[in-house]
Coordinates of C-alpha atoms and ligand atoms in Angstrom, one line a residue:
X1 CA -51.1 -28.2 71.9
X2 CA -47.5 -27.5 70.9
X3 CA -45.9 -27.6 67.8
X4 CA -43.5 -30.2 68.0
X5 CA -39.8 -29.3 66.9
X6 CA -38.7 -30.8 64.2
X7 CA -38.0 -34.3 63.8
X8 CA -34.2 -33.7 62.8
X9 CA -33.8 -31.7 65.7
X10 CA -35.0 -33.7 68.3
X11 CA -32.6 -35.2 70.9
X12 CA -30.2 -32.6 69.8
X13 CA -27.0 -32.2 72.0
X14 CA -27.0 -28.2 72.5
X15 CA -23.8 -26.5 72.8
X16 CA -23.2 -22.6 73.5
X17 CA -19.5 -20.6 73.2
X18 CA -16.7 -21.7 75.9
X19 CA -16.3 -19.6 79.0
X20 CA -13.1 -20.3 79.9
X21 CA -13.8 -19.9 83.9
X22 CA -16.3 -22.9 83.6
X23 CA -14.5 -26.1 84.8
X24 CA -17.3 -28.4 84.2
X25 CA -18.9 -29.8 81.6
X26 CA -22.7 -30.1 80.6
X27 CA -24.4 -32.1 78.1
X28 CA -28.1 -31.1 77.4
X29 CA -30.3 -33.0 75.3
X30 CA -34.3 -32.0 73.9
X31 CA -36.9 -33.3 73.1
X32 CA -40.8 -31.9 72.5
X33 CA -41.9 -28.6 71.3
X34 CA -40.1 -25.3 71.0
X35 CA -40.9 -24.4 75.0
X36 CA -38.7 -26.8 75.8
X37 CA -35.7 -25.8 73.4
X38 CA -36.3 -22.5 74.5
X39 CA -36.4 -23.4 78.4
X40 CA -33.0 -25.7 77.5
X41 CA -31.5 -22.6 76.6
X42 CA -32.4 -21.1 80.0
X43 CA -31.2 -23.8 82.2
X44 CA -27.6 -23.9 80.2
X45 CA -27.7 -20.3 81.0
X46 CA -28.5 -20.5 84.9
X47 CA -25.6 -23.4 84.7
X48 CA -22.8 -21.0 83.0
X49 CA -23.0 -18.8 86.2
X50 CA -22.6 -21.7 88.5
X51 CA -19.6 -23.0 87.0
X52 CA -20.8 -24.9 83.8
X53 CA -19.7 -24.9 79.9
X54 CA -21.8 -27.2 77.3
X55 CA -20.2 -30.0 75.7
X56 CA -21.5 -32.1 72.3
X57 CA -19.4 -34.9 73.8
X58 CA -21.8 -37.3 76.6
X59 CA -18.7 -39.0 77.6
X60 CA -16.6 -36.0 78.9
X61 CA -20.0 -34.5 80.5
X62 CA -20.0 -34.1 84.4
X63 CA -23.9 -33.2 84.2
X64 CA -26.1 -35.1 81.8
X65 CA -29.5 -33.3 81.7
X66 CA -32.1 -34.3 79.8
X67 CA -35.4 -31.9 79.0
X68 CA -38.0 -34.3 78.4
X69 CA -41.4 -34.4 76.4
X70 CA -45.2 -36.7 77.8
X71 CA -47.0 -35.2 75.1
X72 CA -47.1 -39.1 73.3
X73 CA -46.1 -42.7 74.7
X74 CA -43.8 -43.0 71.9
X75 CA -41.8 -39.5 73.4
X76 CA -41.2 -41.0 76.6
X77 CA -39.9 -44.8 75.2
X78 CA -37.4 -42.6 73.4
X79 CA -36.2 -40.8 76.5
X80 CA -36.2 -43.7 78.5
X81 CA -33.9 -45.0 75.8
X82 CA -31.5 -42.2 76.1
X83 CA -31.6 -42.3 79.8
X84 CA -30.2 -46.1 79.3
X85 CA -27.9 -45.2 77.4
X86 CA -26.2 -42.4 79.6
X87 CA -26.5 -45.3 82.5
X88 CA -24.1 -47.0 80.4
X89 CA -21.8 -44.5 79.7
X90 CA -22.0 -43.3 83.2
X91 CA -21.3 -47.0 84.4
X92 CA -18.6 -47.7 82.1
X93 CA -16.7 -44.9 81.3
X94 CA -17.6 -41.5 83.8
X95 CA -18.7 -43.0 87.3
X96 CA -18.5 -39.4 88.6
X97 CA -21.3 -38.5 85.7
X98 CA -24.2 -37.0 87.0
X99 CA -27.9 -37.4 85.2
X100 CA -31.4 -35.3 85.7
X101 CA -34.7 -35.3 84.3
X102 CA -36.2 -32.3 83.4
X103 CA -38.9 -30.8 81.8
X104 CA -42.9 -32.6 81.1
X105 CA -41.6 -36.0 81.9
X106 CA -40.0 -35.2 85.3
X107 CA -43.6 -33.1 86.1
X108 CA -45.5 -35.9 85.2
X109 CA -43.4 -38.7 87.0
X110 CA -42.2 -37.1 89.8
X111 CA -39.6 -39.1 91.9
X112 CA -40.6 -42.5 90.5
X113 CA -37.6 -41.8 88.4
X114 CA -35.4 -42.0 92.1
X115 CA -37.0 -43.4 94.2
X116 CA -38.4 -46.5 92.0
X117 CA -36.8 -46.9 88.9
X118 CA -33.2 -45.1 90.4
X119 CA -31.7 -44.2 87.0
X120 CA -31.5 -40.7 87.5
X121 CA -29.9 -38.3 90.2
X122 CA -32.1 -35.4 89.8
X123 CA -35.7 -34.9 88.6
X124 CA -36.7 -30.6 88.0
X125 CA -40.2 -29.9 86.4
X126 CA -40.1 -26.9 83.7
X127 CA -40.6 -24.6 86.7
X128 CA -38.2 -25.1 89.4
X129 CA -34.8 -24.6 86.4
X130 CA -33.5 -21.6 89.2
X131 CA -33.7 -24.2 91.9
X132 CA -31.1 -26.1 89.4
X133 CA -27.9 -25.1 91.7
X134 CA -29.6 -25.8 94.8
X135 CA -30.2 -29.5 93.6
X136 CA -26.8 -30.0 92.2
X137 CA -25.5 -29.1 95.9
X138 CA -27.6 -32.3 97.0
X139 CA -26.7 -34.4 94.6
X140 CA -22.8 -33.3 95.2
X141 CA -23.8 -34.2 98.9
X142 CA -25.0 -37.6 98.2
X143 CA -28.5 -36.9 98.1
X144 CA -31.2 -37.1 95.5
X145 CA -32.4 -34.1 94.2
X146 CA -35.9 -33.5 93.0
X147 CA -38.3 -30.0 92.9
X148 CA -41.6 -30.0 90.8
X149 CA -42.9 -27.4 92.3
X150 CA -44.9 -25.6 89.7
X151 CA -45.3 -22.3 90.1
X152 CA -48.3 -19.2 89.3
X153 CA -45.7 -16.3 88.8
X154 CA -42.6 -18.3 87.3
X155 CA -41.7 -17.1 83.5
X156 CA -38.0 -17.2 83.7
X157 CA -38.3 -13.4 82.3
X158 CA -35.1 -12.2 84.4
X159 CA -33.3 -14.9 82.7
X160 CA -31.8 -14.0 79.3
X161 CA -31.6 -17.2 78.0
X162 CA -28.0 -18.4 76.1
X163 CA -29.0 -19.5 72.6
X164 CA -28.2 -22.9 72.0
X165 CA -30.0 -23.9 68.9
X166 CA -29.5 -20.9 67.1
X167 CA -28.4 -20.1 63.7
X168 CA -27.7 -16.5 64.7
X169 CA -31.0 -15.2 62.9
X170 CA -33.7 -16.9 64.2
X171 CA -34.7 -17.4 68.0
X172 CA -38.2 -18.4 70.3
X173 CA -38.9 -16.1 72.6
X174 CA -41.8 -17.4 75.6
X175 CA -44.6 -15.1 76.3
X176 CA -46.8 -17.5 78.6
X177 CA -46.3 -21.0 80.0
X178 CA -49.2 -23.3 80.5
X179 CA -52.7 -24.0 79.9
X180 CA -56.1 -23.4 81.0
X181 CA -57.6 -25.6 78.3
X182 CA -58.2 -28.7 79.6
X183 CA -58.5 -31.1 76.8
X184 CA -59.1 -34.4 77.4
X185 CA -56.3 -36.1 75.9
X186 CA -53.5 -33.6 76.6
X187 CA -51.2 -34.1 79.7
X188 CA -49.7 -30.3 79.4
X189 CA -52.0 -28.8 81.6
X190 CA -50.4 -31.1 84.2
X191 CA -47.0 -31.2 83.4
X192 CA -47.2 -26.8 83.0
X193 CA -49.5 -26.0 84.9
X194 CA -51.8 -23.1 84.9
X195 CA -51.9 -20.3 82.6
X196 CA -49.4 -17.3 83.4
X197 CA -48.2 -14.6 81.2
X198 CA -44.8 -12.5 81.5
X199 CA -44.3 -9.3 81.5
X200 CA -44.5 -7.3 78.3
X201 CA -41.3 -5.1 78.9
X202 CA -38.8 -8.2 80.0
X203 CA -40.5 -9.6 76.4
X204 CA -39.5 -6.1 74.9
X205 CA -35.9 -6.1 76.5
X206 CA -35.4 -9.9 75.4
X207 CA -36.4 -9.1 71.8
X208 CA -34.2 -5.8 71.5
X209 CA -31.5 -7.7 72.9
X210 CA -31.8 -10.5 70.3
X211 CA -32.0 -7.2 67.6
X212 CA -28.7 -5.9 68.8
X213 CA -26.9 -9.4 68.7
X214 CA -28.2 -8.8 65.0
X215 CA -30.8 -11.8 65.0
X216 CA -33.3 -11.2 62.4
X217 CA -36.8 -13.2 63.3
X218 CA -38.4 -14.0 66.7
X219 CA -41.3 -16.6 67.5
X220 CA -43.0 -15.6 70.3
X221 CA -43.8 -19.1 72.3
X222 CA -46.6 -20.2 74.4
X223 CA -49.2 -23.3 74.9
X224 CA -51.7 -20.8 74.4
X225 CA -50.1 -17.7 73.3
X226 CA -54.1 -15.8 72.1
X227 CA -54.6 -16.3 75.9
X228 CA -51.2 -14.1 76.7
X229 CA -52.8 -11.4 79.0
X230 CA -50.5 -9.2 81.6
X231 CA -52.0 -7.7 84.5
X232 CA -49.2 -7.0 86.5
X233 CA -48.9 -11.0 87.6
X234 CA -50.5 -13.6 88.5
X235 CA -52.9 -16.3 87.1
X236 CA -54.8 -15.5 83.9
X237 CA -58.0 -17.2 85.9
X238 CA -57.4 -14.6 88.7
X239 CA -57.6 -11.7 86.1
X240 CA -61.6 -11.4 87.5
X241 CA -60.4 -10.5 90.8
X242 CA -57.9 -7.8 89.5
X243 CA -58.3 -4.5 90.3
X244 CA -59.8 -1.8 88.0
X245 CA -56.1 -0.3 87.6
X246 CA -54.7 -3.8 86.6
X247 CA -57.8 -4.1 84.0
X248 CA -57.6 -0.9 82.3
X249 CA -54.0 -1.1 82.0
X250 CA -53.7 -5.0 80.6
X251 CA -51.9 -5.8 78.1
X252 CA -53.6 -8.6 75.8
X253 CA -51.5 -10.4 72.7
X254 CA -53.3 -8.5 70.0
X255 CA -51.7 -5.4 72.1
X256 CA -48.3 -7.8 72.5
X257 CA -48.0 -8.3 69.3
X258 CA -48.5 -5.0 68.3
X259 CA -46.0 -3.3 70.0
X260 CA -43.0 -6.5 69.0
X261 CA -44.0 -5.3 65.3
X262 CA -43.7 -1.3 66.1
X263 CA -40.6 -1.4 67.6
X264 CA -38.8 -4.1 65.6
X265 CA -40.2 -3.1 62.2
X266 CA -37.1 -4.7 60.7
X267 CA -37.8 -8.0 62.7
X268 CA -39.9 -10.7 61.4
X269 CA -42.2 -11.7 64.2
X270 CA -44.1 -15.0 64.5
X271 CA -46.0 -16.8 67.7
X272 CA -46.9 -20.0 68.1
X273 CA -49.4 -21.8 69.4
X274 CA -52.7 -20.3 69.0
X275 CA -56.0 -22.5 69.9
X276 CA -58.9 -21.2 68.2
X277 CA -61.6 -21.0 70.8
X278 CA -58.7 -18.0 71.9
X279 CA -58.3 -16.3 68.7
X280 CA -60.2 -13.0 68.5
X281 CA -60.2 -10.4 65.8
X282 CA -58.2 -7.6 67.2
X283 CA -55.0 -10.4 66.7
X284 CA -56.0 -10.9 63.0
X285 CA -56.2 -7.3 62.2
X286 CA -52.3 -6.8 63.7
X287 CA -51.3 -9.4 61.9
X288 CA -52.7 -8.3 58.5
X289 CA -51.6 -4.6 59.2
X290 CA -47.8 -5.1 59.7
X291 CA -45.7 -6.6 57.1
X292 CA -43.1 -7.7 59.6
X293 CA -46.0 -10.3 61.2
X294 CA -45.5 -13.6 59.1
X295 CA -48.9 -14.5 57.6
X296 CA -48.6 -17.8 59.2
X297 CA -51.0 -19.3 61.8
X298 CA -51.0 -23.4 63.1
X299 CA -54.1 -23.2 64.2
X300 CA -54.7 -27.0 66.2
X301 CA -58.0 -28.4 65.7
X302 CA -57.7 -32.3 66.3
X303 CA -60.9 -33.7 64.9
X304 CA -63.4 -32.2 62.4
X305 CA -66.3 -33.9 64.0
X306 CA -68.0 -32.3 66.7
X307 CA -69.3 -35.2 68.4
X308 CA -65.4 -36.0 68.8
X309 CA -64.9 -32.4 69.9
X310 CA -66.6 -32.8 72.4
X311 CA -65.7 -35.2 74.4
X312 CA -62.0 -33.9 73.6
X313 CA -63.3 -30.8 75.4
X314 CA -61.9 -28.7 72.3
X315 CA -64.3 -25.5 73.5
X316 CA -65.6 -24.5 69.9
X317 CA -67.5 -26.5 67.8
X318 CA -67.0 -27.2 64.1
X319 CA -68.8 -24.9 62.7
X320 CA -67.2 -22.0 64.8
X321 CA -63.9 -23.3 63.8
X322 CA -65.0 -22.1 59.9
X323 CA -66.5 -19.6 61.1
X324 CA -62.9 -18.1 62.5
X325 CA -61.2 -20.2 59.2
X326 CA -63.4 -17.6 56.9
X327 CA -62.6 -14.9 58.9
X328 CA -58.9 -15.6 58.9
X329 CA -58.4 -16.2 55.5
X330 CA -61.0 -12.7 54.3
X331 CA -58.7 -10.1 56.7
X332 CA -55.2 -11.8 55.9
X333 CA -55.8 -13.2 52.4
X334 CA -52.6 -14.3 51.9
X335 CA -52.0 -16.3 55.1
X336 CA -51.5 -20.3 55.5
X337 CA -52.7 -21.9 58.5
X338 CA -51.4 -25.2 59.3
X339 CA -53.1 -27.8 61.8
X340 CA -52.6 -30.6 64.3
X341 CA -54.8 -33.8 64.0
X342 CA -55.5 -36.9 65.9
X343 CA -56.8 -40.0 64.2
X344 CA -58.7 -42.5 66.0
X345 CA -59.7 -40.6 69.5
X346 CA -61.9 -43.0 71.7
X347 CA -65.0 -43.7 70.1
X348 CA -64.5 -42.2 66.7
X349 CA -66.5 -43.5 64.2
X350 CA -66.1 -43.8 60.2
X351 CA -68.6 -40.7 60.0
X352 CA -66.0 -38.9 62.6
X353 CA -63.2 -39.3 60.6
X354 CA -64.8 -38.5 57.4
X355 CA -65.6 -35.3 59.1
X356 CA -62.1 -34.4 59.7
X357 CA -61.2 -35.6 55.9
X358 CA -64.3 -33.3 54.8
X359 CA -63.0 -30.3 57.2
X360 CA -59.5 -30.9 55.6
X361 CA -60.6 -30.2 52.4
X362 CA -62.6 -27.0 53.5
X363 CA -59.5 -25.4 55.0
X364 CA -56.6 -26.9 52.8
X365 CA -54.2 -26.4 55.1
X366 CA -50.4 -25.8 54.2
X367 CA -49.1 -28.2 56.3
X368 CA -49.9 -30.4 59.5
X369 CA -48.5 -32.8 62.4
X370 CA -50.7 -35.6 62.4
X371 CA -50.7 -37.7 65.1
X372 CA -52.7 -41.6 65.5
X373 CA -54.5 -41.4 69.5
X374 CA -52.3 -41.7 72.4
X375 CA -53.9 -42.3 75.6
X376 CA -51.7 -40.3 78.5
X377 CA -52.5 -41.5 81.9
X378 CA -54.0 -38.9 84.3
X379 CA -55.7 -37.1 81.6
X380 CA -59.8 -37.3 81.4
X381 CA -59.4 -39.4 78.2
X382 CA -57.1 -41.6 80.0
X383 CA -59.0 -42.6 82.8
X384 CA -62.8 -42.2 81.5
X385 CA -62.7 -43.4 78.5
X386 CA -61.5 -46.1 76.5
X387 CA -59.1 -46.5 74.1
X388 CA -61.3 -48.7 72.1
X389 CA -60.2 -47.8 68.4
X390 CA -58.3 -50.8 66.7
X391 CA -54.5 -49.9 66.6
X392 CA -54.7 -50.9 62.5
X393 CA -58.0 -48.7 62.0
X394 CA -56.2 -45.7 63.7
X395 CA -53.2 -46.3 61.5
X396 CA -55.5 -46.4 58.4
X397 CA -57.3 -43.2 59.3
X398 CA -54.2 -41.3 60.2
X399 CA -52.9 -42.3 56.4
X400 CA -55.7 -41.4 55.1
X401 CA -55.2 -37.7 57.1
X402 CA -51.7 -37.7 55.8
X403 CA -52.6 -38.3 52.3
X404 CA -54.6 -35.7 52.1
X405 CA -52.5 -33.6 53.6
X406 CA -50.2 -34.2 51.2
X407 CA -52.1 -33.8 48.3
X408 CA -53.1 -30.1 49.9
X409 CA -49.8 -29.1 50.8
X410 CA -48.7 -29.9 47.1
X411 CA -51.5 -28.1 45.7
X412 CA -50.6 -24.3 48.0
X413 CA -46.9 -24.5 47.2
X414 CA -47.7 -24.7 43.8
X415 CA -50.0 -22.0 43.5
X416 CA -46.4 -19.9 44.6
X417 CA -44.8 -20.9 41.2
X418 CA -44.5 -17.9 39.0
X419 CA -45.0 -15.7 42.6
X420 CA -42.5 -13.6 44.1
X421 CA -41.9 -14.1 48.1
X422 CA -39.8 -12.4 50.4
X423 CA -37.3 -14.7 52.2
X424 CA -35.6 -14.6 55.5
X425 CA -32.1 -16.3 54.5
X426 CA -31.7 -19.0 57.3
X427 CA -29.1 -21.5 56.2
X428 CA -27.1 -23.1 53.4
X429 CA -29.2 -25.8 52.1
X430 CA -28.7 -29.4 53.3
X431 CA -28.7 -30.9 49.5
X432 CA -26.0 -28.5 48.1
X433 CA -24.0 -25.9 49.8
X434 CA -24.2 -23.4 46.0
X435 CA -27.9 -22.9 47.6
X436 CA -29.3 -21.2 50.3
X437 CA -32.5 -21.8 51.7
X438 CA -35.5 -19.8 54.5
X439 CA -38.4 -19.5 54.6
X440 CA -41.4 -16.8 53.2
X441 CA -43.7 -15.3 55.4
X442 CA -46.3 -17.8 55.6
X443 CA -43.1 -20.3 56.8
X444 CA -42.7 -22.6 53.8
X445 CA -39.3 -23.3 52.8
X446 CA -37.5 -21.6 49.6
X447 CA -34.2 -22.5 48.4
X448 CA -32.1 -21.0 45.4
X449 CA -28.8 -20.2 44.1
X450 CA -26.6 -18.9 46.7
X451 CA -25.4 -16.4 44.1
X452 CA -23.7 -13.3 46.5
X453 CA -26.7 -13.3 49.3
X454 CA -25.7 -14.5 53.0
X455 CA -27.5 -15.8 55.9
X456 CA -29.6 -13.2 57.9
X457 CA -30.2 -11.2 54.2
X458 CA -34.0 -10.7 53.2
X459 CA -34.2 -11.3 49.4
X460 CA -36.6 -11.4 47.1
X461 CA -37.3 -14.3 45.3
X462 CA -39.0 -15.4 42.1
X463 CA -40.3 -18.9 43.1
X464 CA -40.2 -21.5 39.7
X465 CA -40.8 -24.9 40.5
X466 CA -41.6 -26.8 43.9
X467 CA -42.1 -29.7 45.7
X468 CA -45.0 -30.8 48.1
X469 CA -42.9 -29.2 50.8
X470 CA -40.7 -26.6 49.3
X471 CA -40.6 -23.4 46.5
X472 CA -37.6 -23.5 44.4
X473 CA -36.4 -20.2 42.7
X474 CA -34.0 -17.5 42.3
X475 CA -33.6 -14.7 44.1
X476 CA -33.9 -11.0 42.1
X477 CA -32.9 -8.6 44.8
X478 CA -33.1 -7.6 48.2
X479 CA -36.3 -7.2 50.2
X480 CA -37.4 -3.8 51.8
X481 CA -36.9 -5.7 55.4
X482 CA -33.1 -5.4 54.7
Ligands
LIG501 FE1 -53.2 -29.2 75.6 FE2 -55.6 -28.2 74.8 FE3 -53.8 -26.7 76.2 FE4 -53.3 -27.3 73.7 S1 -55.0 -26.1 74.4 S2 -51.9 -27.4 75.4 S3 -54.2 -29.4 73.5 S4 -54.9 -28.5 77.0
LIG502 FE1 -44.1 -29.5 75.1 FE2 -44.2 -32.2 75.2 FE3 -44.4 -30.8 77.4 S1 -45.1 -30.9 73.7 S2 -45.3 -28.8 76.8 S3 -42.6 -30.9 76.1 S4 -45.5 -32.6 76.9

């Protein structure tokens, strides 16, 4: 599963520099994880060459487009909130405005959103964003406009995507799209179909470009970026069939990886997400070799009972999990690993869930997006199995995940206290604009004294206090990175 973006962030209006050619106006809004920040940056960039500059203002916006998330009920109320909303607008104050649905919800929907509900113009899935002019030409004719197509080659890697959400230093940079894995509770698989990875020079050419514009981390980005495997195209199920050639010349993600942290060596590189039945050895090893790799792995696991794993079709049991946990932490010993949970899957018992408490406290992760069950129709939970766990039991349990989670994340920022860490300087911080604040390798936050450092510097810093979420110190010199 993704990582979803930050809270803060979501249903952020992005906006890129004017071109002054562009007559009209486009307001894009996000929602979900990074994929779909990322692929908002790649439609705003097929719409600046056909005729479009982004605007923070809905009201002034010819195009209203929308890049929508399924991963959670709760997701799509909010979208379906927003998409009242621009109705509104659109009804009172820009009759020529025109709205679309893209993304996870428009896959998963399809043209209910026109033909049944009629509160949209145009509906794209998250593979069809080059088809985007095309489908404006309808709508301009009068016509609805829907493609959700998906596709087995399409990674958008001819596209160099405008950054919309950037800070200038940091940037996401997709390796694969979609999922093999077919969990039983995740709607991705449908909504992104099947498992393709893009090829490693466009990857390359993206990352130096980024270097150049003098951007100073990348996160590579993919459902299931272990899985990344080039083979000159195609499916990663088809890989069997390739030919000896394409096998002896593949390129897996330990190799991927490997070549981001060689040639950017002043680049911090981090991926995102990995699933662990797809982690092998060769990735750890990379990552332990090159200081520029952030020692940083979310590593999803959902449940810590196997009888729950199970029928989530997570393929690994418990005890493998550990297994790769032990291994993990003995070649990178310095790395934090940080989870996704669900509390109260169909059928979970009080033994269940004391499982995942009891695996908690074995891994003490550094952080976690915890999650009570939500049953997505069309996935194998939704329709075999029912969602028979008390709404209050689930909310208990998934406190009593948080909690703890809380309590661990406490206790690993504070063993950083009297530590130094090398921090990527990302931002002034939000509580007072005399500090600055990044993060360290393993992706916790630091903030301290602005002093004379600026954004994009890599500085040292001697970490003093903390809070469950964040090191506070004071920086004593640049890094070696600068
Ligand atoms: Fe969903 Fe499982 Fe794929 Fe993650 S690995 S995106 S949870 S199907
Ligand atoms: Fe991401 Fe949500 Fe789709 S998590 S892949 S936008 S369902």
């Amino acid at each position: 599963m993704e990582k979803i973006i930050e809270e803060s962030k979501q249903g952020e209006s992005l906006v890129l520099e004017h071109n002054p050619e562009n007559k009209k106006k486009l307001f894009i809004e996000s929602y979900g994880c990074a994929m779909n920040f990322s692929d908002s940056e790649v439609v705003a960039s097929i719409l600046a060459t056909n005729g479009y500059n982004t605007t923070s203002v809905l009201e002034e916006a010819d195009l209203v487009l929308v890049n929508t998330c399924s991963i959670r009920d709760k997701a799509e109320q909010t979208v379906r909130k927003r998409l009242e909303k621009y109705n509104a607008v659109k009804r009172r104050q820009n009759p020529k405005m025109k709205v679309g649905v893209l993304g996870c919800m428009a896959e998963r929907l399809k043209s209910q959103f026109l033909e049944q509900e009629k509160i949209v113009d145009l509906v794209v899935g998250p593979d069809a964003y080059k088809d985007l002019p095309n489908l404006l030409q309808e709508v301009e004719a009068g016509n609805d406009a829907i493609n959700v197509i998906l596709s087995k080659e399409e990674t958008y890697g001819d596209i160099s995507p405008v950054r919309l959400m950037s800070n200038g230093i940091t940037a996401f940079v997709s390796i694969t799209r979609g999922c093999d894995n077919m969990c039983t509770f995740c709607v991705v698989p449908f909504t992104r179909g099947r498992e393709r990875s893009r090829e490693p020079q466009s990857i390359m050419d993206e990352i130096k470009d980024l270097w150049d514009k003098g951007f100073k981390e990348v996160t590579l980005l993919g459902q299931n970026v272990d899985s990344y495997l080039w083979y000159g195209g195609g499916l990663k199920k088809d890989f069997v069939n390739a030919s000896e050639m394409a096998k002896a010349t593949a390129v897996d993600f330990a190799q991927l990886l490997e070549m981001a942290a060689v040639a950017f060596p002043k680049m911090r590189i981090r991926f995102s997400t990995s699933n662990p039945q797809d982690m092998h050895e060769p990735v750890l090893h990379v990552i332990a070799k090159y200081p520029n790799v952030c020692k940083h792995i979310h590593l999803p696991v959902q449940s810590g009972s196997d009888r729950i794993l199970k029928l989530m079709n997570r393929l690994h049991t418990r005890q493998e999990y550990i297994t790769l946990i032990n291994k993990i932490r003995n070649i990178i010993p310095d790395v934090e690993i940080t989870q996704d949970m669900i509390a109260g899957f169909p059928t979970e018992t009080e033994q269940d869930h004391q499982d995942t408490l009891d695996l908690m406290e074995y891994v003490q992760y550094n952080f976690g997006y915890m999650y009570a069950y939500s049953e997505r129709p069309g996935t194998l939970a939704g329709r075999k199995m029912e969602d028979d766990v008390p709404e209050e039991t689930k909310l208990r349990r998934l406190q009593e995940i948080v909690d703890l989670q809380r309590k661990h994340s406490g206790q690993r920022t504070q063993m950083y206290v009297g530590k130094t860490v090398e921090v990527l300087i990302e931002k002034v911080s939000k509580k007072s604009e005399n500090d600055l604040s990044g993060r360290n390798s393993q992706s916790l936050m630091v903030v301290f004294p602005k002093e004379n450092y600026k954004i994009g510097d890599f500085v040292n810093v001697e970490i003093t206090s903390c809070t469950s979420g964040t090191l506070i110190g004071k920086a004593v010199g640049y890094s070696e990175m600068n």
